[in-house]
Amino acid sequence: MPVRPSIAVATLLAAAAPAAAERLTVFAAASLTDAMAEVEAGFEAATGHEVAVSLAGSAALARQIEAGAPADVFISANPGWMDDLEAAGRLAPGTRVDLLRNALVLIAHGSEAAPVEIGPDLDLAGLIGDGRLAMALVEAVPAGIYGKAALESLGLWEDVAPRVAQADNVRAALALVATGAAPYGIVYATDARAEDGVTALATVPPETHPPIVYPAAATAGAEGPAAAFLDYLAGAEARAAFEAEGFAVVAD
C-alpha cells in the first residue's frame, strides 16, 4: 500500500513547486518593436510567464487603454499620453517610471544621399523637391509631434507642411522611406538603425523639441506578473536589449 506524505511534507512540496505561468499583455510604442522582441523572449525564459505585446502608435494604445482594453503594462514614447491615462485613473499608483530616451534623425531612401546639417538655413523643401517627407501623425503620434515641434522651432515647418506624408506610427513612416514611396523622413534614431533601406543624414538638434522620454507603468487593475515585468525592464538583461537597439536607458 503506498505511503501518503504527511501534511508537513506535502506543504513543503507545494511551496517548492514553481508558480503557475500567467499571461501578461503589454502595450508598447511601435518604435520599440525590435527591442521588445528581445525583452519578451528574455522575460518568458526567466519567469515562464507568457507575454503578448501589442505594438502601435502611443496615442492609439493610450486611447485603447482608456476605453478599457485589457493591457497590463503600457510603455509610451511620449509622457503626455501617460499623463492623460494617469489623470483618468487608468494607471496603477506608484508604478510609473521613466524608462528610455531616444533621438530624432532625418533619413533618406537608400545609401547614396549625402549628409546634411539640420538648422534654420537648411533648404528642406528644396531637398524634398517633388517628393514627400514621411512622418508619423504630427498631431497624435509622439515621433510626429516631436518632429513637427523641431521643424517649427527651426522655422522650416511652414515650407514643408504641404509635402508631409503622415503615417499611423513611426515604423509606418520608416517603411515609406525604405520602400522609396517617400525619399525622406523624420523618425527615431533607433528606427533608422533597424532598417538597411535608409540612411540617417543628420540628427535633429535635441534642443528643438521636448525631450524624448519613454515612461512605463502598470495599468489600473493589472494582475499577475505586471510588477515582475516592470522589475525586469529595469534589470540588466532588458537594459542590454534596449541599448543594443540604440536607446539610452534612463539612469536609476
PDB file of N, CA and C in Angstrom, residues 130-185:
ATOM      1  N   ASP A 130       9.958  67.336 -55.418  1.00  0.00           N
ATOM      2  CA  ASP A 130       8.588  66.912 -55.702  1.00  0.00           C
ATOM      3  C   ASP A 130       8.159  65.702 -54.876  1.00  0.00           C
ATOM      4  N   GLY A 131       9.039  65.254 -54.009  1.00  0.00           N
ATOM      5  CA  GLY A 131       8.720  64.079 -53.195  1.00  0.00           C
ATOM      6  C   GLY A 131       7.974  64.448 -51.927  1.00  0.00           C
ATOM      7  N   ARG A 132       8.008  63.545 -50.972  1.00  0.00           N
ATOM      8  CA  ARG A 132       7.305  63.735 -49.705  1.00  0.00           C
ATOM      9  C   ARG A 132       8.257  63.477 -48.538  1.00  0.00           C
ATOM     10  N   LEU A 133       7.951  64.108 -47.426  1.00  0.00           N
ATOM     11  CA  LEU A 133       8.678  63.892 -46.178  1.00  0.00           C
ATOM     12  C   LEU A 133       7.795  63.015 -45.293  1.00  0.00           C
ATOM     13  N   ALA A 134       8.219  61.788 -45.059  1.00  0.00           N
ATOM     14  CA  ALA A 134       7.421  60.852 -44.257  1.00  0.00           C
ATOM     15  C   ALA A 134       7.596  61.141 -42.771  1.00  0.00           C
ATOM     16  N   MET A 135       6.476  61.251 -42.068  1.00  0.00           N
ATOM     17  CA  MET A 135       6.481  61.466 -40.629  1.00  0.00           C
ATOM     18  C   MET A 135       5.299  60.723 -40.028  1.00  0.00           C
ATOM     19  N   ALA A 136       5.416  60.350 -38.757  1.00  0.00           N
ATOM     20  CA  ALA A 136       4.254  59.836 -38.044  1.00  0.00           C
ATOM     21  C   ALA A 136       3.263  60.985 -37.852  1.00  0.00           C
ATOM     22  N   LEU A 137       2.012  60.652 -37.571  1.00  0.00           N
ATOM     23  CA  LEU A 137       0.958  61.661 -37.417  1.00  0.00           C
ATOM     24  C   LEU A 137       1.427  62.801 -36.509  1.00  0.00           C
ATOM     25  N   VAL A 138       1.443  64.008 -37.057  1.00  0.00           N
ATOM     26  CA  VAL A 138       2.097  65.120 -36.365  1.00  0.00           C
ATOM     27  C   VAL A 138       1.264  65.715 -35.237  1.00  0.00           C
ATOM     28  N   GLU A 139       0.010  65.330 -35.120  1.00  0.00           N
ATOM     29  CA  GLU A 139      -0.822  65.835 -34.034  1.00  0.00           C
ATOM     30  C   GLU A 139      -1.148  64.757 -33.006  1.00  0.00           C
ATOM     31  N   ALA A 140      -0.692  63.534 -33.240  1.00  0.00           N
ATOM     32  CA  ALA A 140      -1.102  62.449 -32.353  1.00  0.00           C
ATOM     33  C   ALA A 140       0.023  61.513 -31.945  1.00  0.00           C
ATOM     34  N   VAL A 141       0.896  61.143 -32.879  1.00  0.00           N
ATOM     35  CA  VAL A 141       1.942  60.153 -32.593  1.00  0.00           C
ATOM     36  C   VAL A 141       3.203  60.870 -32.112  1.00  0.00           C
ATOM     37  N   PRO A 142       3.808  60.404 -31.024  1.00  0.00           N
ATOM     38  CA  PRO A 142       4.958  61.121 -30.456  1.00  0.00           C
ATOM     39  C   PRO A 142       6.048  61.501 -31.443  1.00  0.00           C
ATOM     40  N   ALA A 143       6.486  60.571 -32.295  1.00  0.00           N
ATOM     41  CA  ALA A 143       7.562  60.896 -33.236  1.00  0.00           C
ATOM     42  C   ALA A 143       7.162  62.040 -34.154  1.00  0.00           C
ATOM     43  N   GLY A 144       5.898  62.064 -34.554  1.00  0.00           N
ATOM     44  CA  GLY A 144       5.415  63.152 -35.391  1.00  0.00           C
ATOM     45  C   GLY A 144       5.300  64.458 -34.628  1.00  0.00           C
ATOM     46  N   ILE A 145       4.850  64.370 -33.389  1.00  0.00           N
ATOM     47  CA  ILE A 145       4.737  65.573 -32.550  1.00  0.00           C
ATOM     48  C   ILE A 145       6.112  66.193 -32.324  1.00  0.00           C
ATOM     49  N   TYR A 146       7.077  65.356 -31.979  1.00  0.00           N
ATOM     50  CA  TYR A 146       8.436  65.855 -31.763  1.00  0.00           C
ATOM     51  C   TYR A 146       9.007  66.439 -33.056  1.00  0.00           C
ATOM     52  N   GLY A 147       8.785  65.740 -34.166  1.00  0.00           N
ATOM     53  CA  GLY A 147       9.327  66.203 -35.449  1.00  0.00           C
ATOM     54  C   GLY A 147       8.746  67.543 -35.865  1.00  0.00           C
ATOM     55  N   LYS A 148       7.443  67.689 -35.721  1.00  0.00           N
ATOM     56  CA  LYS A 148       6.822  68.962 -36.071  1.00  0.00           C
ATOM     57  C   LYS A 148       7.342  70.081 -35.173  1.00  0.00           C
ATOM     58  N   ALA A 149       7.460  69.802 -33.876  1.00  0.00           N
ATOM     59  CA  ALA A 149       7.975  70.812 -32.944  1.00  0.00           C
ATOM     60  C   ALA A 149       9.374  71.260 -33.361  1.00  0.00           C
ATOM     61  N   ALA A 150      10.217  70.312 -33.778  1.00  0.00           N
ATOM     62  CA  ALA A 150      11.575  70.649 -34.188  1.00  0.00           C
ATOM     63  C   ALA A 150      11.571  71.525 -35.437  1.00  0.00           C
ATOM     64  N   LEU A 151      10.765  71.144 -36.418  1.00  0.00           N
ATOM     65  CA  LEU A 151      10.721  71.919 -37.665  1.00  0.00           C
ATOM     66  C   LEU A 151      10.142  73.307 -37.433  1.00  0.00           C
ATOM     67  N   GLU A 152       9.171  73.413 -36.541  1.00  0.00           N
ATOM     68  CA  GLU A 152       8.631  74.738 -36.198  1.00  0.00           C
ATOM     69  C   GLU A 152       9.694  75.579 -35.506  1.00  0.00           C
ATOM     70  N   SER A 153      10.433  74.960 -34.604  1.00  0.00           N
ATOM     71  CA  SER A 153      11.482  75.683 -33.883  1.00  0.00           C
ATOM     72  C   SER A 153      12.544  76.216 -34.834  1.00  0.00           C
ATOM     73  N   LEU A 154      12.828  75.467 -35.894  1.00  0.00           N
ATOM     74  CA  LEU A 154      13.854  75.849 -36.866  1.00  0.00           C
ATOM     75  C   LEU A 154      13.315  76.760 -37.965  1.00  0.00           C
ATOM     76  N   GLY A 155      12.000  76.992 -37.955  1.00  0.00           N
ATOM     77  CA  GLY A 155      11.393  77.823 -38.986  1.00  0.00           C
ATOM     78  C   GLY A 155      11.241  77.107 -40.320  1.00  0.00           C
ATOM     79  N   LEU A 156      11.214  75.778 -40.308  1.00  0.00           N
ATOM     80  CA  LEU A 156      11.147  75.001 -41.546  1.00  0.00           C
ATOM     81  C   LEU A 156       9.767  74.399 -41.805  1.00  0.00           C
ATOM     82  N   TRP A 157       8.913  74.402 -40.810  1.00  0.00           N
ATOM     83  CA  TRP A 157       7.655  73.671 -40.919  1.00  0.00           C
ATOM     84  C   TRP A 157       6.734  74.223 -42.007  1.00  0.00           C
ATOM     85  N   GLU A 158       6.575  75.516 -42.076  1.00  0.00           N
ATOM     86  CA  GLU A 158       5.605  76.098 -42.999  1.00  0.00           C
ATOM     87  C   GLU A 158       5.891  75.700 -44.446  1.00  0.00           C
ATOM     88  N   ASP A 159       7.157  75.655 -44.817  1.00  0.00           N
ATOM     89  CA  ASP A 159       7.505  75.329 -46.203  1.00  0.00           C
ATOM     90  C   ASP A 159       7.299  73.848 -46.522  1.00  0.00           C
ATOM     91  N   VAL A 160       7.500  72.969 -45.533  1.00  0.00           N
ATOM     92  CA  VAL A 160       7.430  71.539 -45.835  1.00  0.00           C
ATOM     93  C   VAL A 160       6.081  70.914 -45.494  1.00  0.00           C
ATOM     94  N   ALA A 161       5.265  71.595 -44.704  1.00  0.00           N
ATOM     95  CA  ALA A 161       3.997  71.011 -44.245  1.00  0.00           C
ATOM     96  C   ALA A 161       3.149  70.441 -45.387  1.00  0.00           C
ATOM     97  N   PRO A 162       3.016  71.129 -46.531  1.00  0.00           N
ATOM     98  CA  PRO A 162       2.185  70.558 -47.601  1.00  0.00           C
ATOM     99  C   PRO A 162       2.764  69.283 -48.221  1.00  0.00           C
ATOM    100  N   ARG A 163       4.034  69.006 -47.934  1.00  0.00           N
ATOM    101  CA  ARG A 163       4.689  67.851 -48.544  1.00  0.00           C
ATOM    102  C   ARG A 163       4.910  66.705 -47.559  1.00  0.00           C
ATOM    103  N   VAL A 164       4.313  66.813 -46.383  1.00  0.00           N
ATOM    104  CA  VAL A 164       4.478  65.764 -45.377  1.00  0.00           C
ATOM    105  C   VAL A 164       3.489  64.637 -45.634  1.00  0.00           C
ATOM    106  N   ALA A 165       4.007  63.419 -45.711  1.00  0.00           N
ATOM    107  CA  ALA A 165       3.172  62.216 -45.805  1.00  0.00           C
ATOM    108  C   ALA A 165       3.069  61.636 -44.404  1.00  0.00           C
ATOM    109  N   GLN A 166       1.885  61.723 -43.807  1.00  0.00           N
ATOM    110  CA  GLN A 166       1.718  61.282 -42.429  1.00  0.00           C
ATOM    111  C   GLN A 166       1.318  59.808 -42.371  1.00  0.00           C
ATOM    112  N   ALA A 167       1.962  59.088 -41.462  1.00  0.00           N
ATOM    113  CA  ALA A 167       1.703  57.657 -41.287  1.00  0.00           C
ATOM    114  C   ALA A 167       1.171  57.396 -39.884  1.00  0.00           C
ATOM    115  N   ASP A 168       0.508  56.252 -39.719  1.00  0.00           N
ATOM    116  CA  ASP A 168      -0.146  55.946 -38.443  1.00  0.00           C
ATOM    117  C   ASP A 168       0.824  55.815 -37.283  1.00  0.00           C
ATOM    118  N   ASN A 169       2.056  55.407 -37.549  1.00  0.00           N
ATOM    119  CA  ASN A 169       3.054  55.294 -36.497  1.00  0.00           C
ATOM    120  C   ASN A 169       4.433  55.472 -37.121  1.00  0.00           C
ATOM    121  N   VAL A 170       5.452  55.530 -36.303  1.00  0.00           N
ATOM    122  CA  VAL A 170       6.787  55.851 -36.806  1.00  0.00           C
ATOM    123  C   VAL A 170       7.359  54.726 -37.664  1.00  0.00           C
ATOM    124  N   ARG A 171       7.021  53.472 -37.369  1.00  0.00           N
ATOM    125  CA  ARG A 171       7.509  52.379 -38.196  1.00  0.00           C
ATOM    126  C   ARG A 171       6.868  52.417 -39.589  1.00  0.00           C
ATOM    127  N   ALA A 172       5.631  52.879 -39.675  1.00  0.00           N
ATOM    128  CA  ALA A 172       4.994  53.037 -40.984  1.00  0.00           C
ATOM    129  C   ALA A 172       5.665  54.157 -41.772  1.00  0.00           C
ATOM    130  N   ALA A 173       6.056  55.242 -41.085  1.00  0.00           N
ATOM    131  CA  ALA A 173       6.793  56.316 -41.751  1.00  0.00           C
ATOM    132  C   ALA A 173       8.145  55.812 -42.240  1.00  0.00           C
ATOM    133  N   LEU A 174       8.810  55.011 -41.435  1.00  0.00           N
ATOM    134  CA  LEU A 174      10.086  54.413 -41.824  1.00  0.00           C
ATOM    135  C   LEU A 174       9.918  53.562 -43.080  1.00  0.00           C
ATOM    136  N   ALA A 175       8.834  52.794 -43.129  1.00  0.00           N
ATOM    137  CA  ALA A 175       8.592  51.919 -44.280  1.00  0.00           C
ATOM    138  C   ALA A 175       8.383  52.717 -45.561  1.00  0.00           C
ATOM    139  N   LEU A 176       7.755  53.890 -45.462  1.00  0.00           N
ATOM    140  CA  LEU A 176       7.555  54.720 -46.650  1.00  0.00           C
ATOM    141  C   LEU A 176       8.894  55.109 -47.270  1.00  0.00           C
ATOM    142  N   VAL A 177       9.872  55.402 -46.418  1.00  0.00           N
ATOM    143  CA  VAL A 177      11.185  55.792 -46.928  1.00  0.00           C
ATOM    144  C   VAL A 177      11.965  54.564 -47.388  1.00  0.00           C
ATOM    145  N   ALA A 178      11.890  53.497 -46.645  1.00  0.00           N
ATOM    146  CA  ALA A 178      12.629  52.283 -47.004  1.00  0.00           C
ATOM    147  C   ALA A 178      12.203  51.741 -48.362  1.00  0.00           C
ATOM    148  N   THR A 179      10.927  51.862 -48.683  1.00  0.00           N
ATOM    149  CA  THR A 179      10.429  51.349 -49.960  1.00  0.00           C
ATOM    150  C   THR A 179      10.572  52.358 -51.095  1.00  0.00           C
ATOM    151  N   GLY A 180      10.958  53.593 -50.764  1.00  0.00           N
ATOM    152  CA  GLY A 180      11.096  54.620 -51.781  1.00  0.00           C
ATOM    153  C   GLY A 180       9.818  55.378 -52.072  1.00  0.00           C
ATOM    154  N   ALA A 181       8.732  55.068 -51.358  1.00  0.00           N
ATOM    155  CA  ALA A 181       7.483  55.804 -51.554  1.00  0.00           C
ATOM    156  C   ALA A 181       7.651  57.273 -51.170  1.00  0.00           C
ATOM    157  N   ALA A 182       8.528  57.551 -50.209  1.00  0.00           N
ATOM    158  CA  ALA A 182       8.911  58.915 -49.841  1.00  0.00           C
ATOM    159  C   ALA A 182      10.429  58.958 -49.811  1.00  0.00           C
ATOM    160  N   PRO A 183      11.050  59.976 -50.405  1.00  0.00           N
ATOM    161  CA  PRO A 183      12.515  59.998 -50.440  1.00  0.00           C
ATOM    162  C   PRO A 183      13.153  60.340 -49.104  1.00  0.00           C
ATOM    163  N   TYR A 184      12.412  61.046 -48.238  1.00  0.00           N
ATOM    164  CA  TYR A 184      12.974  61.483 -46.953  1.00  0.00           C
ATOM    165  C   TYR A 184      11.943  61.277 -45.848  1.00  0.00           C
ATOM    166  N   GLY A 185      12.433  61.255 -44.626  1.00  0.00           N
ATOM    167  CA  GLY A 185      11.540  61.109 -43.484  1.00  0.00           C
ATOM    168  C   GLY A 185      12.218  61.543 -42.202  1.00  0.00           C
TER     169      GLY A 185
END
